[in-house]
Tab-separated table of C-alpha atoms in Angstrom:
chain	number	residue	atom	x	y	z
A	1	UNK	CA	83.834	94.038	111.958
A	2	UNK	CA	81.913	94.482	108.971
A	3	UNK	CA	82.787	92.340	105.622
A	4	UNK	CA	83.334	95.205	103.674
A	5	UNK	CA	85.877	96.744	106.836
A	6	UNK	CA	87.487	93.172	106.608
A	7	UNK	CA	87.599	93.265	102.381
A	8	UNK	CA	88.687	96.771	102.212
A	9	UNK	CA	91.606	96.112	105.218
A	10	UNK	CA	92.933	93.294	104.618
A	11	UNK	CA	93.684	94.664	100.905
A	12	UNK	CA	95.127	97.731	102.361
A	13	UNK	CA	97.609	95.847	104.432
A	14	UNK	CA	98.569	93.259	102.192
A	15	UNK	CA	99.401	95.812	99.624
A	16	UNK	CA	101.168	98.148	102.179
A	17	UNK	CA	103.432	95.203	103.152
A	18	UNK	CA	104.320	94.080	99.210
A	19	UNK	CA	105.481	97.925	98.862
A	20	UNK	CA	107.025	98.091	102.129
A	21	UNK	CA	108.846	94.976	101.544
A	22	UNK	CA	109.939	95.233	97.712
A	23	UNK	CA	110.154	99.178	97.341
A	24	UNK	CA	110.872	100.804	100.068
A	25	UNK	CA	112.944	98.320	102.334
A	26	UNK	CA	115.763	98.379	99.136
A	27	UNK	CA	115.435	102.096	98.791
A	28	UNK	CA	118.651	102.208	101.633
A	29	UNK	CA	117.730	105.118	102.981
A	30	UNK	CA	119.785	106.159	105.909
A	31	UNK	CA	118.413	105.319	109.249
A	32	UNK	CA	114.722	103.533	109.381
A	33	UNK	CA	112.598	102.670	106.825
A	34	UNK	CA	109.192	104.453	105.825
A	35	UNK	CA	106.851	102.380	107.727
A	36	UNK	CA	103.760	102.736	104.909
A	37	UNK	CA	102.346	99.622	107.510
A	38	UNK	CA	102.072	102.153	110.348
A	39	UNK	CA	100.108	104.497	107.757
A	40	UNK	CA	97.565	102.610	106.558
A	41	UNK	CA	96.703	101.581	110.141
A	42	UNK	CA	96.434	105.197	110.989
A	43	UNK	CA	94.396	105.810	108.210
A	44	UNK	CA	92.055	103.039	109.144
A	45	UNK	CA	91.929	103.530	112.927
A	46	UNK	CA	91.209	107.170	112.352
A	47	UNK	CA	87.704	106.194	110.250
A	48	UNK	CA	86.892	102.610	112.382
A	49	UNK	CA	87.859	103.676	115.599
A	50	UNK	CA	90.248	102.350	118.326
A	51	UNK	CA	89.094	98.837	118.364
A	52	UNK	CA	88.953	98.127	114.910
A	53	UNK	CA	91.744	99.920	115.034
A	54	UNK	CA	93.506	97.724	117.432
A	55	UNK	CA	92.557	94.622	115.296
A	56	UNK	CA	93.851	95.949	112.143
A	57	UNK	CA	97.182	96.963	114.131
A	58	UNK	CA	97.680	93.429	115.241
A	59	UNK	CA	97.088	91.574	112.007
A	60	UNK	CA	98.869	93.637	110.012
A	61	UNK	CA	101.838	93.671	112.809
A	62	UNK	CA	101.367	89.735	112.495
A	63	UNK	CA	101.817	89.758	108.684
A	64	UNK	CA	104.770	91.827	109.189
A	65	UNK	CA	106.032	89.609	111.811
A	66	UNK	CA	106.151	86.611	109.413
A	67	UNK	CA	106.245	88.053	106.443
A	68	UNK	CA	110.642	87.392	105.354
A	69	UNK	CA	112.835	88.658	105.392
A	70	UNK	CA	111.682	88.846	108.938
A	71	UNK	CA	114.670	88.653	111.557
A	72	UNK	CA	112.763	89.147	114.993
A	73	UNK	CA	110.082	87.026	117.069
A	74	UNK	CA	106.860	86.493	116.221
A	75	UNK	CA	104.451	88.677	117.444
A	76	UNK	CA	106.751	91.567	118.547
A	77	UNK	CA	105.466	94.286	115.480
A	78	UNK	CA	101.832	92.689	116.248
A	79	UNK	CA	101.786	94.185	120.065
A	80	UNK	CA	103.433	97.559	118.628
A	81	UNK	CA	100.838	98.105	115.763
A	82	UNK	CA	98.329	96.629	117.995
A	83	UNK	CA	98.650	99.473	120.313
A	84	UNK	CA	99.279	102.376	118.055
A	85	UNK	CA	95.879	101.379	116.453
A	86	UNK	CA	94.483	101.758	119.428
A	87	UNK	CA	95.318	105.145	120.651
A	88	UNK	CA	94.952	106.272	116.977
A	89	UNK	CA	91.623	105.594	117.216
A	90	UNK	CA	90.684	106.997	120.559
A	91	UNK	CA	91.801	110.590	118.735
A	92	UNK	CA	90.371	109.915	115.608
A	93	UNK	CA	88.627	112.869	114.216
A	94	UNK	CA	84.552	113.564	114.627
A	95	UNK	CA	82.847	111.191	111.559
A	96	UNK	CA	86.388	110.164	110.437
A	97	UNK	CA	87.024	113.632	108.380
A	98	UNK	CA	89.698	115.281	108.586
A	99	UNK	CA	88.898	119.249	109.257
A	100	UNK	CA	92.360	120.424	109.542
A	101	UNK	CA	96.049	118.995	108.336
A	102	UNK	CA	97.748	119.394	111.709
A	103	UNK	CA	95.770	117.107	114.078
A	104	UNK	CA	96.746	113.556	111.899
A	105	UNK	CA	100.164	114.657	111.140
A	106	UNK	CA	101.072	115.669	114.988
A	107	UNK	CA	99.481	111.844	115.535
A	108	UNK	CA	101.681	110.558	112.348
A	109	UNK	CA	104.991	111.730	114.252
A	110	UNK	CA	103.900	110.759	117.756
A	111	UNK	CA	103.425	106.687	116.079
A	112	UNK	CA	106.298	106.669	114.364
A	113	UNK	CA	108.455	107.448	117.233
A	114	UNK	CA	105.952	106.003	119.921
A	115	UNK	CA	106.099	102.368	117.327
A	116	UNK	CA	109.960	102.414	117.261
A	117	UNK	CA	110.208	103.247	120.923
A	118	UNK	CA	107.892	100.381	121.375
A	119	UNK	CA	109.532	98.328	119.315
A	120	UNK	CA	112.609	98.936	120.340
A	121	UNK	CA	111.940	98.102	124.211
A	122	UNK	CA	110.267	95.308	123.511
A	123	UNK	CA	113.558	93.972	121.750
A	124	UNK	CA	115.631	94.813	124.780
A	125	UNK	CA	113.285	92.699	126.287
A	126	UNK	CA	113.891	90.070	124.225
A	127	UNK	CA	117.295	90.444	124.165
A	128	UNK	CA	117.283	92.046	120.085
A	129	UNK	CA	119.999	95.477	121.031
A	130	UNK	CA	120.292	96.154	117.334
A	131	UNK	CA	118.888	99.547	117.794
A	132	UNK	CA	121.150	100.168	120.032
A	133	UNK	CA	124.003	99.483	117.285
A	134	UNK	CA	122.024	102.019	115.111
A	135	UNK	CA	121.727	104.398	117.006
A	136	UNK	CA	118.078	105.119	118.582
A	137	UNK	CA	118.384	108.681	118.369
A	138	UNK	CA	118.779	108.692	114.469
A	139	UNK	CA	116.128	105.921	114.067
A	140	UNK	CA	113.592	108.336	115.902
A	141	UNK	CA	114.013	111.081	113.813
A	142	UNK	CA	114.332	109.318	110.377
A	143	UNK	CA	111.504	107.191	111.369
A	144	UNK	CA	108.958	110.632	112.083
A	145	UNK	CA	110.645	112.160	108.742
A	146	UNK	CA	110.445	109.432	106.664
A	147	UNK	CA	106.431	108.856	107.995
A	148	UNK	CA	105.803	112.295	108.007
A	149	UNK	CA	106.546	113.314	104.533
A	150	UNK	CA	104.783	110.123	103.273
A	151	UNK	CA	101.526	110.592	105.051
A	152	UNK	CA	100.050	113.329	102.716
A	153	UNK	CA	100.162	110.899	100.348
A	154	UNK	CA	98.672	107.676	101.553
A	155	UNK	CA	96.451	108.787	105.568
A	156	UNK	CA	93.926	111.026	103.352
A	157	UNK	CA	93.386	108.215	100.762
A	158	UNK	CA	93.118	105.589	103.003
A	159	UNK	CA	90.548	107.469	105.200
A	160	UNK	CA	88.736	108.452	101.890
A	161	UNK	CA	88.621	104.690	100.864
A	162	UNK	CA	87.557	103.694	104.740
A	163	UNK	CA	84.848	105.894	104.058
A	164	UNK	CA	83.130	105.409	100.922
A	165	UNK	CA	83.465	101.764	101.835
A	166	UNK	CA	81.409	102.656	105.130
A	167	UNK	CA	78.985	104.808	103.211
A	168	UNK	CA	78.059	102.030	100.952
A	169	UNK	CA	74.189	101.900	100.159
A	170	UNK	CA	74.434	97.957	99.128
A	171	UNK	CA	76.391	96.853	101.544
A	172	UNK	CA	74.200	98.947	104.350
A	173	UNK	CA	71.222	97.082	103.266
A	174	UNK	CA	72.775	94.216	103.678
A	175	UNK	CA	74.123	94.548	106.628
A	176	UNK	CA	71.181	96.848	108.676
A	177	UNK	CA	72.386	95.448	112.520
A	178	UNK	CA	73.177	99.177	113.286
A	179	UNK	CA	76.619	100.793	113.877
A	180	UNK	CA	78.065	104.185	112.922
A	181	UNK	CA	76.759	103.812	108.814
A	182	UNK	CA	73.480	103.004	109.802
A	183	UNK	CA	73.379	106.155	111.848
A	184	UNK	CA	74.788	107.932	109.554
A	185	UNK	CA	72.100	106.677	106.618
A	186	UNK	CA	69.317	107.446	108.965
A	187	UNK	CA	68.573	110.723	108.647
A	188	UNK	CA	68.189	110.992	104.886
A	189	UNK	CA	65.353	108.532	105.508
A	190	UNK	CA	63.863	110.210	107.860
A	191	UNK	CA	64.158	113.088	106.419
A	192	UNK	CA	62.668	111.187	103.299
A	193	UNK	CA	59.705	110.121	105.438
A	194	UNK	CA	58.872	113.371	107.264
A	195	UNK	CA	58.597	115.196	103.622
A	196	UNK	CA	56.544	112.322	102.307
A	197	UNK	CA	54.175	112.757	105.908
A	198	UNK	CA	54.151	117.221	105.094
A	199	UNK	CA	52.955	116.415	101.403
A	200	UNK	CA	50.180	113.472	102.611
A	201	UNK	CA	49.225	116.375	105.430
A	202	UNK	CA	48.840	118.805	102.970
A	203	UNK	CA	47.227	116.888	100.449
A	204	UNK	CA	44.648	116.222	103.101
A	205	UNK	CA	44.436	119.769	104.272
A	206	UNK	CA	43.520	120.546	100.776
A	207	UNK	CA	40.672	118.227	100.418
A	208	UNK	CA	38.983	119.093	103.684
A	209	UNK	CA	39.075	122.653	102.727
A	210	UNK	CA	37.391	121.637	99.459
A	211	UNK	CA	35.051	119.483	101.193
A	212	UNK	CA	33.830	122.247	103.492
A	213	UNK	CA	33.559	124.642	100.719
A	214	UNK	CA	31.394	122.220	98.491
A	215	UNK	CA	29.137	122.280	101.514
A	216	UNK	CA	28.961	125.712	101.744
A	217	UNK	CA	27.693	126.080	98.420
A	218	UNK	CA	25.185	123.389	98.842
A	219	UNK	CA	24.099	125.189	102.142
A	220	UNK	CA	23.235	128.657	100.029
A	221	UNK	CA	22.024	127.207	97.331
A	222	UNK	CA	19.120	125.077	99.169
């Protein structure tokens, strides 16, 4: 990945995971907790794409992994966020803009019951039946509510952030070994270039027809 991908993610998560650990953890809500983690991969995966995506899933699943008051094994939220990342980015949207409201928030619910599905099976693996003691059924839905009326706030400004960071002119000239911001710099270059070629044509036009015309006159005059 890119350095400013790396910069601009790594911030993202490590902020995600302060608020998701100190706010919204000791909110007590009933049922799950807002997973703002799961968002800002979403919002990430939908600009990068599903590897990147995948990446970002599993780091950030890592930090959450270790990160206390952490009660479950190692790597566990990693292989979750790791895949939601993934399939996130295989639907993300054409250029990473969003043209319509339903498309990310149909993929918002599907993660947060596809992550706690996940993660839940891959505690029963384990041998972790705490969400059976909960009650899966409730942790489903209050998971997709809880994710659903937070993403408004957080997918589109994450996305906007992915992008500007993408679309930076100092960091493209940087870093010119290709990849979806070169392309996407490339034709205001060329189309730079080609006007810069129609005023050097016409420039030229002009002077040949003012050559030929000087000759002309020479012509009738002798």
């Amino acid at each position: 990945m890119r350095f400013n991908r790396m910069l601009l993610s790594t911030t993202l998560v490590v902020v995600a995971l302060v608020v998701q650990v100190s706010v919204l953890a000791r909110l007590q809500l009933p049922g799950a907790v807002p997973d703002l983690l799961l968002l800002v991969v979403l919002g990430l995966a939908f600009v990068y794409g599903h590897m990147a995506g995948a990446f970002i899933g599993f780091g950030a699943g890592l930090l959450a992994d270790l990160a206390p008051p952490a009660d479950h094994a190692a790597g566990r939220y990693a292989l979750v966020l790791c895949v939601i990342g993934y399939l996130a980015g295989l639907v993300r949207p054409d250029n990473g803009q969003l043209r319509s409201a339903t498309g990310p928030m149909v993929v918002v619910v599907a993660a947060a019951v596809g992550s706690t599905l996940l993660y839940a099976s891959v505690g029963a693996l384990v041998g972790d039946t705490a969400a059976r003691h909960v009650g899966l059924g409730s942790l489903l839905f209050t998971a997709a509510v809880y994710d659903l009326l937070l993403a408004p706030f957080t997918v589109p400004v994450i996305m906007a952030l992915a992008r500007r960071a993408e679309n930076d002119p100092l960091a493209e000239s940087q870093n010119s070994g290709g990849g979806d911001v070169t392309s996407g710099w490339r034709p205001s270059g060329t189309g730079l270039r080609i006007g810069n070629q129609r005023g050097g044509l016409r420039g030229k036009a002009a002077r040949t027809r003012a050559a030929r015309a000087g000759r002309i006159k020479g012509v009738k005059r002798l």
